[in-house]
CSV table of C-alpha atoms in Angstrom, one decimal:
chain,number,residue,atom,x,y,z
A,1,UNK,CA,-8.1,-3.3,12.6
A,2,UNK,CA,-8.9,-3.8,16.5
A,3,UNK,CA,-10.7,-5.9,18.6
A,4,UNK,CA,-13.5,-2.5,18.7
A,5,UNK,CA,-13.8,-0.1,16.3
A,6,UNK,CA,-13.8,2.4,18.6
A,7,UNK,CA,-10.5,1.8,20.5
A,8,UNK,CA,-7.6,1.4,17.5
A,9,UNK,CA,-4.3,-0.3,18.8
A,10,UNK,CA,-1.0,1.8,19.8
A,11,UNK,CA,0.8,0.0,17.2
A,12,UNK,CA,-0.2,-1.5,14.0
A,13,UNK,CA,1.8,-3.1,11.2
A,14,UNK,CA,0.1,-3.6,8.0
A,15,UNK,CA,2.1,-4.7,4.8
A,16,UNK,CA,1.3,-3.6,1.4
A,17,UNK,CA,1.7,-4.2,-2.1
A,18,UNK,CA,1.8,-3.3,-5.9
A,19,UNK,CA,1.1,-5.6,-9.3
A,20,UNK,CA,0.4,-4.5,-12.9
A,21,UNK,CA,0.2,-7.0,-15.7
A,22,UNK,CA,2.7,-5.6,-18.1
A,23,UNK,CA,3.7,-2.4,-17.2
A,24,UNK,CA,1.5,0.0,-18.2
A,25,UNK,CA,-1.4,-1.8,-18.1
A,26,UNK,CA,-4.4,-3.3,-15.4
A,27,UNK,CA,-2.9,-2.8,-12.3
A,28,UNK,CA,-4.1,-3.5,-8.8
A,29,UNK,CA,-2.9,-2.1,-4.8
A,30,UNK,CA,-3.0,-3.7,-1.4
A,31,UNK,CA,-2.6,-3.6,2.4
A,32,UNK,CA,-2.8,-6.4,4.4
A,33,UNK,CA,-2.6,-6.4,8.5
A,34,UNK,CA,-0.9,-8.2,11.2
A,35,UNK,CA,-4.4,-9.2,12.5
A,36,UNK,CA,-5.9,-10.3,8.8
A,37,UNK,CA,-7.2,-6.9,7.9
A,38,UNK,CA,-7.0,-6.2,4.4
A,39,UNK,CA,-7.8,-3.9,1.3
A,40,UNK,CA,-7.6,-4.0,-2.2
A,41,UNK,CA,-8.3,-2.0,-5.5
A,42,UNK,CA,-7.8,-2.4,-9.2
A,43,UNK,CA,-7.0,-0.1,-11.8
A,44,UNK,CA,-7.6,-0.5,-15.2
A,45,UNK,CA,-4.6,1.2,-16.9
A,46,UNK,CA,-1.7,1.8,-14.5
A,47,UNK,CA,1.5,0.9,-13.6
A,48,UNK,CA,3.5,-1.0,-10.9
A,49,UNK,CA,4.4,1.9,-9.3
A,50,UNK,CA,0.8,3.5,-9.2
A,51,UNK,CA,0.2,0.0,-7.6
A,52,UNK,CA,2.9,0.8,-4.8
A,53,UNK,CA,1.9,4.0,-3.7
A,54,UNK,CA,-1.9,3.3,-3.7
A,55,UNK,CA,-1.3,0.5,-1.2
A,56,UNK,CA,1.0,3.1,0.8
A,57,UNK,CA,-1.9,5.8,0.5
A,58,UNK,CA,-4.7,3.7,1.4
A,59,UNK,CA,-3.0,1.6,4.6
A,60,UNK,CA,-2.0,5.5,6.0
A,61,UNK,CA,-5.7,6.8,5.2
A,62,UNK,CA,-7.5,3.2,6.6
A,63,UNK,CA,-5.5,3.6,9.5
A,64,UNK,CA,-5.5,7.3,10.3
A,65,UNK,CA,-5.9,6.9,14.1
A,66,UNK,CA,-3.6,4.6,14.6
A,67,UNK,CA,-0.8,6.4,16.9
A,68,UNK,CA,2.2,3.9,16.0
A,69,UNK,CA,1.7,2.8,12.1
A,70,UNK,CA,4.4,0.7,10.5
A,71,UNK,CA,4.2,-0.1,7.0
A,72,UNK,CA,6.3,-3.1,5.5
A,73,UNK,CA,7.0,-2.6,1.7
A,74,UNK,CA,8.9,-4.1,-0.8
A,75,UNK,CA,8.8,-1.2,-3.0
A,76,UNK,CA,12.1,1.3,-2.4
A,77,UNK,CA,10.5,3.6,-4.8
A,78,UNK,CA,7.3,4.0,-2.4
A,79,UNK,CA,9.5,4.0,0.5
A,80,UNK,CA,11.9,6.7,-1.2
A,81,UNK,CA,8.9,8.3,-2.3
A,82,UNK,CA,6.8,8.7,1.0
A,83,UNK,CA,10.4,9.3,2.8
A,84,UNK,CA,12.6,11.3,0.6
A,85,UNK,CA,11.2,12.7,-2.4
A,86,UNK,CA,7.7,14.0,-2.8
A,87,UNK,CA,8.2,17.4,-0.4
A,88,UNK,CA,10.9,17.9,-2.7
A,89,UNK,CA,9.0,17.7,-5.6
A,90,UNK,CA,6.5,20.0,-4.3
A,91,UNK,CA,8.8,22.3,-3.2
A,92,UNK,CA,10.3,22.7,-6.9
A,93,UNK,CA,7.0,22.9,-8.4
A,94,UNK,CA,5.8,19.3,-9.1
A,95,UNK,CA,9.0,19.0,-12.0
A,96,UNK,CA,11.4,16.5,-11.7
A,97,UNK,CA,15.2,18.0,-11.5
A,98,UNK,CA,15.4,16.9,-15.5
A,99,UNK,CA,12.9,20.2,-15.0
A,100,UNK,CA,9.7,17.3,-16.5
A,101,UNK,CA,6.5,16.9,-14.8
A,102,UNK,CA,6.5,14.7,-11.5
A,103,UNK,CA,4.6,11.0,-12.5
A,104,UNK,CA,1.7,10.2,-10.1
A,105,UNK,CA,1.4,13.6,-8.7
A,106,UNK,CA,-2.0,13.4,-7.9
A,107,UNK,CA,-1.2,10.0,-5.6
A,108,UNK,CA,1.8,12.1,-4.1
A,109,UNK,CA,-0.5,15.1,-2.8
A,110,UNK,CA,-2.5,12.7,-1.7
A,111,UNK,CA,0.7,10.9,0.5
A,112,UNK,CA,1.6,14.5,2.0
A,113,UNK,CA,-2.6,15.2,2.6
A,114,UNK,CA,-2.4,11.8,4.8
A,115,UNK,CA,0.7,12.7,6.5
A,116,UNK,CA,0.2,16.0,7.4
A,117,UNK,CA,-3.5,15.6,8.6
A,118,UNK,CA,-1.6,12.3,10.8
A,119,UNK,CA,0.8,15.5,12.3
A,120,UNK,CA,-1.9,17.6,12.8
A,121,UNK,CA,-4.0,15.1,15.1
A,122,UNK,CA,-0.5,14.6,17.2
A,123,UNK,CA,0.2,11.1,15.9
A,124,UNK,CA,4.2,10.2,14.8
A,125,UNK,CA,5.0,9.9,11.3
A,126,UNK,CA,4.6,6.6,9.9
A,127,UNK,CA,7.1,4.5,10.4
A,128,UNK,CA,8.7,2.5,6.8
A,129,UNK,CA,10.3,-0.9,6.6
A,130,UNK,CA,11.5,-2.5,4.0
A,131,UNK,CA,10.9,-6.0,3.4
A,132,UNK,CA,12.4,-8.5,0.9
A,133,UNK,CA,9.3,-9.3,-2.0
A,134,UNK,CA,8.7,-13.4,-2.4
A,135,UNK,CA,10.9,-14.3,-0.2
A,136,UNK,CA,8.4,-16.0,2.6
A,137,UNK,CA,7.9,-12.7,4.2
A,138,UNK,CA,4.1,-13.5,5.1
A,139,UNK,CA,2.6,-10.4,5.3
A,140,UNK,CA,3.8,-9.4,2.5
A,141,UNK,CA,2.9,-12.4,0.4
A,142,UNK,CA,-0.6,-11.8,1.4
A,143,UNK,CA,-0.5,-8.3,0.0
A,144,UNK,CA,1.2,-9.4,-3.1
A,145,UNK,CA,-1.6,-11.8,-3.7
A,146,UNK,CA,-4.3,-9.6,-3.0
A,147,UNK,CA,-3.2,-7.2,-5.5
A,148,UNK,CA,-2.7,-9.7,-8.1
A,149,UNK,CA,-5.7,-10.2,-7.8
A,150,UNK,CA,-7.1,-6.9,-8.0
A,151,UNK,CA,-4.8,-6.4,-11.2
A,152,UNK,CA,-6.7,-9.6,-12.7
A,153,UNK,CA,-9.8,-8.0,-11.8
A,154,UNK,CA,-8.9,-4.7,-13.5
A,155,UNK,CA,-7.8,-7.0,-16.3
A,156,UNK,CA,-11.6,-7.0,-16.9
A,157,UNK,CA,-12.1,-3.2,-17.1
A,158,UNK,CA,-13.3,-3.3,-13.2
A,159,UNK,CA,-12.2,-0.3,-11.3
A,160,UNK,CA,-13.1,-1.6,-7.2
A,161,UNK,CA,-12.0,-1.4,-4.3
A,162,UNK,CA,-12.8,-4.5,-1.7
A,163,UNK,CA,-12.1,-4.0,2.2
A,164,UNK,CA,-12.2,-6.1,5.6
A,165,UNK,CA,-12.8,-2.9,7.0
A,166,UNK,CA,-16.6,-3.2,4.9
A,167,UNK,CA,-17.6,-6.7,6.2
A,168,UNK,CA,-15.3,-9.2,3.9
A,169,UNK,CA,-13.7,-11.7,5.8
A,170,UNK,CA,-10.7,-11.3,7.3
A,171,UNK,CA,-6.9,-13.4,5.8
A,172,UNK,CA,-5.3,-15.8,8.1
A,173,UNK,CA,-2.6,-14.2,8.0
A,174,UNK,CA,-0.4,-17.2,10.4
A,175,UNK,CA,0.3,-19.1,7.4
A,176,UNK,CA,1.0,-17.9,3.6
A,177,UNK,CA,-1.6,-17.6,1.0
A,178,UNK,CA,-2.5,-20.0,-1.9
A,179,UNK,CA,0.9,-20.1,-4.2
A,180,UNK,CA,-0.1,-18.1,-7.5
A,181,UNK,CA,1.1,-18.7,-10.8
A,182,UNK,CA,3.6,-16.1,-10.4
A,183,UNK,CA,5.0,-18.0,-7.6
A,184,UNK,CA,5.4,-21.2,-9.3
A,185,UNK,CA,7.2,-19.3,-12.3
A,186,UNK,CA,9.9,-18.1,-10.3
A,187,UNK,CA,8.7,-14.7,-10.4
């Protein structure tokens, strides 16, 4: 994440990233960082939207002591989510307004666990962009690909999570990654 481990930077922005091949079905998450950081999990059943808000969850926890931590997604409904949404659903109970159970709750206490413990410790909210997905946006295309290719690993019945932060090499993230398949098809 920084130079030392022991000194994190002011600001940080760190992209992330959901894929699922078919939907439900293996699934991965992502983050990816402005200085080549990156993480990654699979997921043997999910869904896109598990996908989404594990990449969310894990770039706020990886980053906890970062005091100015923007996150570029191209998923409104993690956005909306993280933004909007999940204190309300606690609030009424953890049932939608249809009065059904909230999806992914587990994931979404998880969200308000990592925001309130960033409060606590005196550090801003994160801060959420929303970026355009495949559509040259490089960070971004880096996270897409990493959780790609988590989702092909969980494909395989792996359930893994991979990390910079644990010694794997770090992305050049000054140019784009490798064009997938999913690229070339116009995805």
């Amino acid at each position: 994440m920084s130079s030392t481990a022991s000194t994190p930077p002011d600001r940080y922005v760190v992209a992330t990233d959901g894929a699922c091949k078919g939907n439900p079905g293996p699934a991965g998450w992502a983050w990816v960082g402005e200085d080549g950081h990156w993480a990654a999990g699979s997921i043997p059943s999910g869904t896109n939207n598990i996908g989404e808000l594990l990449g969310l969850l894990h770039a706020i926890t990886d980053h906890a002591d970062v005091r100015e931590l923007v996150v570029q997604a191209d998923s409104k409904y993690a956005i909306d989510t993280y933004s909007s949404w999940m204190d309300g659903h606690r609030r009424r109970g953890w049932v939608t307004s249809a009065k059904k159970p909230v999806a992914n709750r587990g994931i979404l206490e998880a969200l308000i666990a990592a925001r309130d413990a960033r409060r606590a410790a005196g550090l801003p909210d994160v801060v959420l962009e929303h970026v355009r997905g495949h559509s040259g946006h490089v960070l971004n295309s880096w996270a897409d690909e990493r959780a790609v290719r988590a989702s092909q690993h969980a494909a395989k019945g792996e359930e893994l999570i991979w990390t910079s932060l644990r010694g794997l090499d770090r992305l050049e993230v000054q140019k784009a990654p490798p064009r997938s398949a999913a690229d070339r098809n116009g995805r």
